[in-house]
Amino acid sequence: RTPLNGMLGFTELLDEELTDKSQKEMLDIIQKSGLRLMDTLNSILDLTMIEANVIVLNKFVFDVNSLINEKIELYKKNAIIKNLYLHFDTDSNYQIFTDFKLLSRIISNILDNAVKYTKKGGVKIKLETETKQNENYLIIKIKDTGIGIEEKHFHFIFNHFTQVSNGLSREYEGSGIGLSICKKYIDLLNGSIEVESRINEGSLFTIKIPGLITTQKNVESKNIIAANEKAKI
């Protein structure tokens, strides 16, 4: 990652210096390609660490609502560009005892796919709870109005380096590692993930993670809509 970071750093410096429109367009392609390469590299390194069994869980109590709001802010610009909404509405504040980094990566990968594979409509995130065998679970539901997945491909999407669009137009960018890493991270946290989907109607990913600590009712509701906020960017 060090040489790649060096190249990306110099592209940022060049962006401040260049004034020619065509040169700036070429530089923009270099930056986007570099970021895609960095994302792929990070995913491969994550996958390697998982398969080598060298990941050590670092669990502590943290606020889930704050984490999700941070992720929404991160993807809001991409949603606005595509005129999509990002909606997180809750009247409760959830705290959980688990690994912050892993849960953060899980939410990022699912949310990234939801925005990537949705052309109109948007993405909704909902939090629920469940108690089973004296264990409290946090349930994270991420629903999009995207292209959807055929039921026969549900098991396929969690394999390494695969996309359902393989062999077709390859319209959507990505290495096909994200969901595979999500599944492995969720397994490490003793959780589960399920998918419901229909072609051209969207997908619903339901993630269950043990370790829910508290649920505080009557907190201020968060309702973040990204669409039609271009003036704020």
PDB file of C-alpha atoms in Angstrom:
ATOM      1  CA  ARG A   1       0.000   0.000   0.000  1.00  0.00           C
ATOM      2  CA  THR A   2       2.931   2.395   0.546  1.00  0.00           C
ATOM      3  CA  PRO A   3       3.796   3.010  -3.149  1.00  0.00           C
ATOM      4  CA  LEU A   4       0.103   3.288  -4.002  1.00  0.00           C
ATOM      5  CA  ASN A   5      -0.401   5.869  -1.250  1.00  0.00           C
ATOM      6  CA  GLY A   6       2.540   7.796  -2.686  1.00  0.00           C
ATOM      7  CA  MET A   7       0.999   7.880  -6.158  1.00  0.00           C
ATOM      8  CA  LEU A   8      -2.408   8.923  -4.846  1.00  0.00           C
ATOM      9  CA  GLY A   9      -0.797  11.645  -2.764  1.00  0.00           C
ATOM     10  CA  PHE A  10       0.913  13.170  -5.786  1.00  0.00           C
ATOM     11  CA  THR A  11      -2.319  13.062  -7.812  1.00  0.00           C
ATOM     12  CA  GLU A  12      -3.913  15.217  -5.091  1.00  0.00           C
ATOM     13  CA  LEU A  13      -1.045  17.706  -5.397  1.00  0.00           C
ATOM     14  CA  LEU A  14      -1.353  17.740  -9.185  1.00  0.00           C
ATOM     15  CA  ASP A  15      -5.092  18.360  -8.913  1.00  0.00           C
ATOM     16  CA  GLU A  16      -4.331  21.645  -7.164  1.00  0.00           C
ATOM     17  CA  GLU A  17      -1.814  22.673  -9.821  1.00  0.00           C
ATOM     18  CA  LEU A  18      -3.446  21.688 -13.112  1.00  0.00           C
ATOM     19  CA  THR A  19      -5.758  24.119 -14.878  1.00  0.00           C
ATOM     20  CA  ASP A  20      -6.210  22.382 -18.250  1.00  0.00           C
ATOM     21  CA  LYS A  21      -9.652  20.720 -18.359  1.00  0.00           C
ATOM     22  CA  SER A  22      -8.582  17.628 -20.332  1.00  0.00           C
ATOM     23  CA  GLN A  23      -5.598  17.058 -18.033  1.00  0.00           C
ATOM     24  CA  LYS A  24      -7.801  17.327 -14.957  1.00  0.00           C
ATOM     25  CA  GLU A  25     -10.200  14.777 -16.465  1.00  0.00           C
ATOM     26  CA  MET A  26      -7.325  12.360 -17.033  1.00  0.00           C
ATOM     27  CA  LEU A  27      -6.080  12.964 -13.502  1.00  0.00           C
ATOM     28  CA  ASP A  28      -9.567  12.242 -12.168  1.00  0.00           C
ATOM     29  CA  ILE A  29      -9.515   8.852 -13.915  1.00  0.00           C
ATOM     30  CA  ILE A  30      -6.107   8.114 -12.348  1.00  0.00           C
ATOM     31  CA  GLN A  31      -7.410   9.034  -8.887  1.00  0.00           C
ATOM     32  CA  LYS A  32     -10.562   6.925  -9.188  1.00  0.00           C
ATOM     33  CA  SER A  33      -8.616   3.964 -10.567  1.00  0.00           C
ATOM     34  CA  GLY A  34      -6.069   4.287  -7.764  1.00  0.00           C
ATOM     35  CA  LEU A  35      -8.781   4.343  -5.115  1.00  0.00           C
ATOM     36  CA  ARG A  36     -10.412   1.264  -6.653  1.00  0.00           C
ATOM     37  CA  LEU A  37      -7.059  -0.507  -6.620  1.00  0.00           C
ATOM     38  CA  MET A  38      -6.502   0.491  -2.977  1.00  0.00           C
ATOM     39  CA  ASP A  39      -9.940  -0.834  -2.036  1.00  0.00           C
ATOM     40  CA  THR A  40      -9.244  -4.135  -3.797  1.00  0.00           C
ATOM     41  CA  LEU A  41      -5.845  -4.421  -2.131  1.00  0.00           C
ATOM     42  CA  ASN A  42      -7.305  -3.756   1.314  1.00  0.00           C
ATOM     43  CA  SER A  43      -9.982  -6.386   0.722  1.00  0.00           C
ATOM     44  CA  ILE A  44      -7.405  -8.992  -0.338  1.00  0.00           C
ATOM     45  CA  LEU A  45      -5.287  -8.226   2.729  1.00  0.00           C
ATOM     46  CA  ASP A  46      -8.366  -8.564   4.961  1.00  0.00           C
ATOM     47  CA  LEU A  47      -9.231 -11.892   3.352  1.00  0.00           C
ATOM     48  CA  THR A  48      -5.662 -13.120   3.792  1.00  0.00           C
ATOM     49  CA  MET A  49      -5.680 -12.226   7.499  1.00  0.00           C
ATOM     50  CA  ILE A  50      -8.989 -14.020   8.017  1.00  0.00           C
ATOM     51  CA  GLU A  51      -7.818 -17.207   6.309  1.00  0.00           C
ATOM     52  CA  ALA A  52      -4.519 -17.115   8.225  1.00  0.00           C
ATOM     53  CA  ASN A  53      -6.474 -16.910  11.507  1.00  0.00           C
ATOM     54  CA  VAL A  54      -4.435 -13.925  12.709  1.00  0.00           C
ATOM     55  CA  ILE A  55      -7.350 -11.591  13.495  1.00  0.00           C
ATOM     56  CA  VAL A  56      -7.677 -10.887  17.218  1.00  0.00           C
ATOM     57  CA  LEU A  57     -11.080  -9.578  18.275  1.00  0.00           C
ATOM     58  CA  ASN A  58     -11.021  -6.297  20.178  1.00  0.00           C
ATOM     59  CA  LYS A  59     -14.445  -5.995  21.816  1.00  0.00           C
ATOM     60  CA  PHE A  60     -15.783  -2.996  23.694  1.00  0.00           C
ATOM     61  CA  VAL A  61     -19.097  -1.182  24.177  1.00  0.00           C
ATOM     62  CA  PHE A  62     -19.980   1.480  21.597  1.00  0.00           C
ATOM     63  CA  ASP A  63     -22.970   3.327  20.171  1.00  0.00           C
ATOM     64  CA  VAL A  64     -24.361   1.690  17.022  1.00  0.00           C
ATOM     65  CA  ASN A  65     -26.468   4.694  15.975  1.00  0.00           C
ATOM     66  CA  SER A  66     -23.380   6.897  15.759  1.00  0.00           C
ATOM     67  CA  LEU A  67     -21.565   4.294  13.683  1.00  0.00           C
ATOM     68  CA  ILE A  68     -24.412   4.042  11.167  1.00  0.00           C
ATOM     69  CA  ASN A  69     -24.768   7.826  10.915  1.00  0.00           C
ATOM     70  CA  GLU A  70     -21.040   8.033  10.122  1.00  0.00           C
ATOM     71  CA  LYS A  71     -21.438   5.454   7.364  1.00  0.00           C
ATOM     72  CA  ILE A  72     -24.396   7.291   5.867  1.00  0.00           C
ATOM     73  CA  GLU A  73     -22.396  10.518   5.764  1.00  0.00           C
ATOM     74  CA  LEU A  74     -19.594   8.620   4.024  1.00  0.00           C
ATOM     75  CA  TYR A  75     -21.856   7.348   1.230  1.00  0.00           C
ATOM     76  CA  LYS A  76     -24.152  10.356   1.012  1.00  0.00           C
ATOM     77  CA  LYS A  77     -22.239  12.066  -1.787  1.00  0.00           C
ATOM     78  CA  ASN A  78     -22.407   8.983  -4.031  1.00  0.00           C
ATOM     79  CA  ALA A  79     -26.125   8.686  -3.296  1.00  0.00           C
ATOM     80  CA  ILE A  80     -26.738  12.329  -4.173  1.00  0.00           C
ATOM     81  CA  ILE A  81     -24.881  11.936  -7.474  1.00  0.00           C
ATOM     82  CA  LYS A  82     -27.232   9.052  -8.356  1.00  0.00           C
ATOM     83  CA  ASN A  83     -30.255  10.901  -6.898  1.00  0.00           C
ATOM     84  CA  LEU A  84     -30.810   8.169  -4.302  1.00  0.00           C
ATOM     85  CA  TYR A  85     -32.009   8.505  -0.723  1.00  0.00           C
ATOM     86  CA  LEU A  86     -30.233   7.101   2.345  1.00  0.00           C
ATOM     87  CA  HIS A  87     -32.695   6.656   5.161  1.00  0.00           C
ATOM     88  CA  PHE A  88     -31.954   5.735   8.794  1.00  0.00           C
ATOM     89  CA  ASP A  89     -34.906   6.275  11.108  1.00  0.00           C
ATOM     90  CA  THR A  90     -34.890   5.119  14.725  1.00  0.00           C
ATOM     91  CA  ASP A  91     -36.443   6.120  18.024  1.00  0.00           C
ATOM     92  CA  SER A  92     -33.958   4.100  20.095  1.00  0.00           C
ATOM     93  CA  ASN A  93     -30.271   4.311  20.888  1.00  0.00           C
ATOM     94  CA  TYR A  94     -28.435   0.978  20.677  1.00  0.00           C
ATOM     95  CA  GLN A  95     -25.181  -0.010  22.368  1.00  0.00           C
ATOM     96  CA  ILE A  96     -23.369  -3.260  21.720  1.00  0.00           C
ATOM     97  CA  PHE A  97     -20.352  -5.129  23.056  1.00  0.00           C
ATOM     98  CA  THR A  98     -18.467  -6.404  20.013  1.00  0.00           C
ATOM     99  CA  ASP A  99     -15.537  -5.601  17.713  1.00  0.00           C
ATOM    100  CA  PHE A 100     -16.030  -2.053  16.376  1.00  0.00           C
ATOM    101  CA  LYS A 101     -13.699  -2.433  13.394  1.00  0.00           C
ATOM    102  CA  LEU A 102     -15.310  -5.624  12.125  1.00  0.00           C
ATOM    103  CA  LEU A 103     -18.881  -4.344  12.504  1.00  0.00           C
ATOM    104  CA  SER A 104     -17.846  -1.126  10.778  1.00  0.00           C
ATOM    105  CA  ARG A 105     -16.441  -3.043   7.811  1.00  0.00           C
ATOM    106  CA  ILE A 106     -19.542  -5.241   7.627  1.00  0.00           C
ATOM    107  CA  ILE A 107     -21.879  -2.234   7.432  1.00  0.00           C
ATOM    108  CA  SER A 108     -19.592  -0.464   4.940  1.00  0.00           C
ATOM    109  CA  ASN A 109     -19.476  -3.410   2.540  1.00  0.00           C
ATOM    110  CA  ILE A 110     -23.239  -3.995   2.587  1.00  0.00           C
ATOM    111  CA  LEU A 111     -24.004  -0.285   2.242  1.00  0.00           C
ATOM    112  CA  ASP A 112     -21.462   0.097  -0.558  1.00  0.00           C
ATOM    113  CA  ASN A 113     -23.147  -2.692  -2.523  1.00  0.00           C
ATOM    114  CA  ALA A 114     -26.609  -1.274  -1.837  1.00  0.00           C
ATOM    115  CA  VAL A 115     -25.662   2.124  -3.304  1.00  0.00           C
ATOM    116  CA  LYS A 116     -23.629   0.584  -6.141  1.00  0.00           C
ATOM    117  CA  TYR A 117     -26.402  -1.718  -7.388  1.00  0.00           C
ATOM    118  CA  THR A 118     -29.269   0.777  -7.023  1.00  0.00           C
ATOM    119  CA  LYS A 119     -30.158   3.064  -9.927  1.00  0.00           C
ATOM    120  CA  LYS A 120     -33.333   4.653  -8.554  1.00  0.00           C
ATOM    121  CA  GLY A 121     -35.055   4.838  -5.193  1.00  0.00           C
ATOM    122  CA  GLY A 122     -32.582   4.351  -2.402  1.00  0.00           C
ATOM    123  CA  VAL A 123     -31.445   2.525   0.707  1.00  0.00           C
ATOM    124  CA  LYS A 124     -33.028   2.161   4.137  1.00  0.00           C
ATOM    125  CA  ILE A 125     -31.332   1.022   7.331  1.00  0.00           C
ATOM    126  CA  LYS A 126     -33.355  -0.256  10.261  1.00  0.00           C
ATOM    127  CA  LEU A 127     -32.290  -1.550  13.681  1.00  0.00           C
ATOM    128  CA  GLU A 128     -34.174  -4.199  15.641  1.00  0.00           C
ATOM    129  CA  THR A 129     -33.459  -6.493  18.580  1.00  0.00           C
ATOM    130  CA  GLU A 130     -33.954 -10.159  19.386  1.00  0.00           C
ATOM    131  CA  THR A 131     -33.410 -12.274  22.483  1.00  0.00           C
ATOM    132  CA  LYS A 132     -32.633 -15.953  21.937  1.00  0.00           C
ATOM    133  CA  GLN A 133     -31.324 -18.462  24.475  1.00  0.00           C
ATOM    134  CA  ASN A 134     -30.530 -15.677  26.966  1.00  0.00           C
ATOM    135  CA  GLU A 135     -28.470 -13.789  24.360  1.00  0.00           C
ATOM    136  CA  ASN A 136     -29.444 -10.302  23.174  1.00  0.00           C
ATOM    137  CA  TYR A 137     -28.936  -9.733  19.449  1.00  0.00           C
ATOM    138  CA  LEU A 138     -28.737  -6.524  17.456  1.00  0.00           C
ATOM    139  CA  ILE A 139     -30.448  -6.874  14.070  1.00  0.00           C
ATOM    140  CA  ILE A 140     -29.308  -4.569  11.264  1.00  0.00           C
ATOM    141  CA  LYS A 141     -31.533  -4.529   8.175  1.00  0.00           C
ATOM    142  CA  ILE A 142     -30.222  -2.849   5.016  1.00  0.00           C
ATOM    143  CA  LYS A 143     -32.814  -2.688   2.240  1.00  0.00           C
ATOM    144  CA  ASP A 144     -32.289  -1.272  -1.240  1.00  0.00           C
ATOM    145  CA  THR A 145     -34.408  -0.822  -4.357  1.00  0.00           C
ATOM    146  CA  GLY A 146     -31.667  -2.047  -6.664  1.00  0.00           C
ATOM    147  CA  ILE A 147     -31.280  -4.656  -9.377  1.00  0.00           C
ATOM    148  CA  GLY A 148     -31.960  -7.603  -7.071  1.00  0.00           C
ATOM    149  CA  ILE A 149     -30.614 -11.169  -7.004  1.00  0.00           C
ATOM    150  CA  GLU A 150     -32.194 -14.403  -8.188  1.00  0.00           C
ATOM    151  CA  GLU A 151     -32.824 -16.868  -5.348  1.00  0.00           C
ATOM    152  CA  LYS A 152     -30.653 -19.500  -7.022  1.00  0.00           C
ATOM    153  CA  HIS A 153     -27.677 -17.152  -6.639  1.00  0.00           C
ATOM    154  CA  PHE A 154     -28.104 -16.415  -2.907  1.00  0.00           C
ATOM    155  CA  HIS A 155     -25.372 -18.866  -1.852  1.00  0.00           C
ATOM    156  CA  PHE A 156     -23.138 -17.751  -4.730  1.00  0.00           C
ATOM    157  CA  ILE A 157     -22.795 -14.099  -3.663  1.00  0.00           C
ATOM    158  CA  PHE A 158     -20.769 -15.002  -0.550  1.00  0.00           C
ATOM    159  CA  ASN A 159     -18.010 -16.716  -2.571  1.00  0.00           C
ATOM    160  CA  HIS A 160     -14.614 -15.097  -3.214  1.00  0.00           C
ATOM    161  CA  PHE A 161     -14.082 -12.926  -6.327  1.00  0.00           C
ATOM    162  CA  THR A 162     -17.567 -13.433  -7.702  1.00  0.00           C
ATOM    163  CA  GLN A 163     -20.423 -11.258  -8.901  1.00  0.00           C
ATOM    164  CA  VAL A 164     -23.783 -12.398 -10.211  1.00  0.00           C
ATOM    165  CA  SER A 165     -23.094 -10.125 -13.211  1.00  0.00           C
ATOM    166  CA  ASN A 166     -19.978 -12.122 -14.172  1.00  0.00           C
ATOM    167  CA  GLY A 167     -20.097 -13.138 -17.792  1.00  0.00           C
ATOM    168  CA  LEU A 168     -22.676 -10.488 -18.637  1.00  0.00           C
ATOM    169  CA  SER A 169     -22.016  -6.797 -19.158  1.00  0.00           C
ATOM    170  CA  ARG A 170     -19.870  -6.323 -16.012  1.00  0.00           C
ATOM    171  CA  GLU A 171     -21.630  -2.965 -15.691  1.00  0.00           C
ATOM    172  CA  TYR A 172     -20.846  -2.683 -11.981  1.00  0.00           C
ATOM    173  CA  GLU A 173     -17.375  -2.161 -10.563  1.00  0.00           C
ATOM    174  CA  GLY A 174     -15.957  -4.382  -7.850  1.00  0.00           C
ATOM    175  CA  SER A 175     -13.758  -7.373  -7.139  1.00  0.00           C
ATOM    176  CA  GLY A 176     -16.484  -9.573  -5.693  1.00  0.00           C
ATOM    177  CA  ILE A 177     -14.746  -9.888  -2.311  1.00  0.00           C
ATOM    178  CA  GLY A 178     -16.894  -7.609  -0.147  1.00  0.00           C
ATOM    179  CA  LEU A 179     -19.733  -9.985   0.737  1.00  0.00           C
ATOM    180  CA  SER A 180     -17.313 -12.860   1.260  1.00  0.00           C
ATOM    181  CA  ILE A 181     -15.413 -10.788   3.824  1.00  0.00           C
ATOM    182  CA  CYS A 182     -18.694  -9.721   5.443  1.00  0.00           C
ATOM    183  CA  LYS A 183     -19.730 -13.346   5.917  1.00  0.00           C
ATOM    184  CA  LYS A 184     -16.382 -14.272   7.464  1.00  0.00           C
ATOM    185  CA  TYR A 185     -16.412 -11.233   9.787  1.00  0.00           C
ATOM    186  CA  ILE A 186     -19.964 -12.058  10.883  1.00  0.00           C
ATOM    187  CA  ASP A 187     -18.921 -15.642  11.584  1.00  0.00           C
ATOM    188  CA  LEU A 188     -16.034 -14.360  13.720  1.00  0.00           C
ATOM    189  CA  LEU A 189     -18.556 -12.334  15.737  1.00  0.00           C
ATOM    190  CA  ASN A 190     -20.811 -15.412  16.130  1.00  0.00           C
ATOM    191  CA  GLY A 191     -23.530 -13.687  14.128  1.00  0.00           C
ATOM    192  CA  SER A 192     -25.509 -14.502  11.000  1.00  0.00           C
ATOM    193  CA  ILE A 193     -26.517 -12.902   7.703  1.00  0.00           C
ATOM    194  CA  GLU A 194     -29.545 -13.600   5.515  1.00  0.00           C
ATOM    195  CA  VAL A 195     -30.622 -12.211   2.163  1.00  0.00           C
ATOM    196  CA  GLU A 196     -34.047 -11.714   0.594  1.00  0.00           C
ATOM    197  CA  SER A 197     -34.244 -10.399  -2.928  1.00  0.00           C
ATOM    198  CA  ARG A 198     -36.185 -10.223  -6.169  1.00  0.00           C
ATOM    199  CA  ILE A 199     -34.929  -9.224  -9.590  1.00  0.00           C
ATOM    200  CA  ASN A 200     -35.558  -5.520 -10.314  1.00  0.00           C
ATOM    201  CA  GLU A 201     -37.214  -5.060  -6.904  1.00  0.00           C
ATOM    202  CA  GLY A 202     -34.214  -4.824  -4.609  1.00  0.00           C
ATOM    203  CA  SER A 203     -32.545  -6.735  -1.798  1.00  0.00           C
ATOM    204  CA  LEU A 204     -32.776  -6.968   1.979  1.00  0.00           C
ATOM    205  CA  PHE A 205     -29.734  -8.046   4.006  1.00  0.00           C
ATOM    206  CA  THR A 206     -30.446  -8.962   7.634  1.00  0.00           C
ATOM    207  CA  ILE A 207     -27.439  -9.092   9.960  1.00  0.00           C
ATOM    208  CA  LYS A 208     -27.680 -10.469  13.509  1.00  0.00           C
ATOM    209  CA  ILE A 209     -24.854  -9.761  15.946  1.00  0.00           C
ATOM    210  CA  PRO A 210     -24.802 -10.897  19.604  1.00  0.00           C
ATOM    211  CA  GLY A 211     -23.699  -8.573  22.389  1.00  0.00           C
ATOM    212  CA  LEU A 212     -26.513  -6.010  22.547  1.00  0.00           C
ATOM    213  CA  ILE A 213     -26.123  -4.137  25.855  1.00  0.00           C
ATOM    214  CA  THR A 214     -28.761  -1.418  26.097  1.00  0.00           C
ATOM    215  CA  THR A 215     -31.677  -0.002  24.139  1.00  0.00           C
ATOM    216  CA  GLN A 216     -32.591   3.528  25.188  1.00  0.00           C
ATOM    217  CA  LYS A 217     -36.033   4.582  23.993  1.00  0.00           C
ATOM    218  CA  ASN A 218     -37.329   8.031  23.085  1.00  0.00           C
ATOM    219  CA  VAL A 219     -34.078   9.434  21.743  1.00  0.00           C
ATOM    220  CA  GLU A 220     -34.126  11.971  18.929  1.00  0.00           C
ATOM    221  CA  SER A 221     -35.081  10.299  15.662  1.00  0.00           C
ATOM    222  CA  LYS A 222     -32.495  10.347  12.874  1.00  0.00           C
ATOM    223  CA  ASN A 223     -33.898  10.703   9.397  1.00  0.00           C
ATOM    224  CA  ILE A 224     -31.192  11.351   6.812  1.00  0.00           C
ATOM    225  CA  ILE A 225     -32.313  11.770   3.230  1.00  0.00           C
ATOM    226  CA  ALA A 226     -29.528  12.182   0.698  1.00  0.00           C
ATOM    227  CA  ALA A 227     -31.523  12.815  -2.467  1.00  0.00           C
ATOM    228  CA  ASN A 228     -32.005  16.426  -3.572  1.00  0.00           C
ATOM    229  CA  GLU A 229     -29.280  17.746  -1.239  1.00  0.00           C
ATOM    230  CA  LYS A 230     -26.783  18.614  -3.942  1.00  0.00           C
ATOM    231  CA  ALA A 231     -26.667  22.243  -2.836  1.00  0.00           C
ATOM    232  CA  LYS A 232     -25.229  21.167   0.513  1.00  0.00           C
ATOM    233  CA  ILE A 233     -22.231  19.348  -0.946  1.00  0.00           C
TER     234      ILE A 233
END
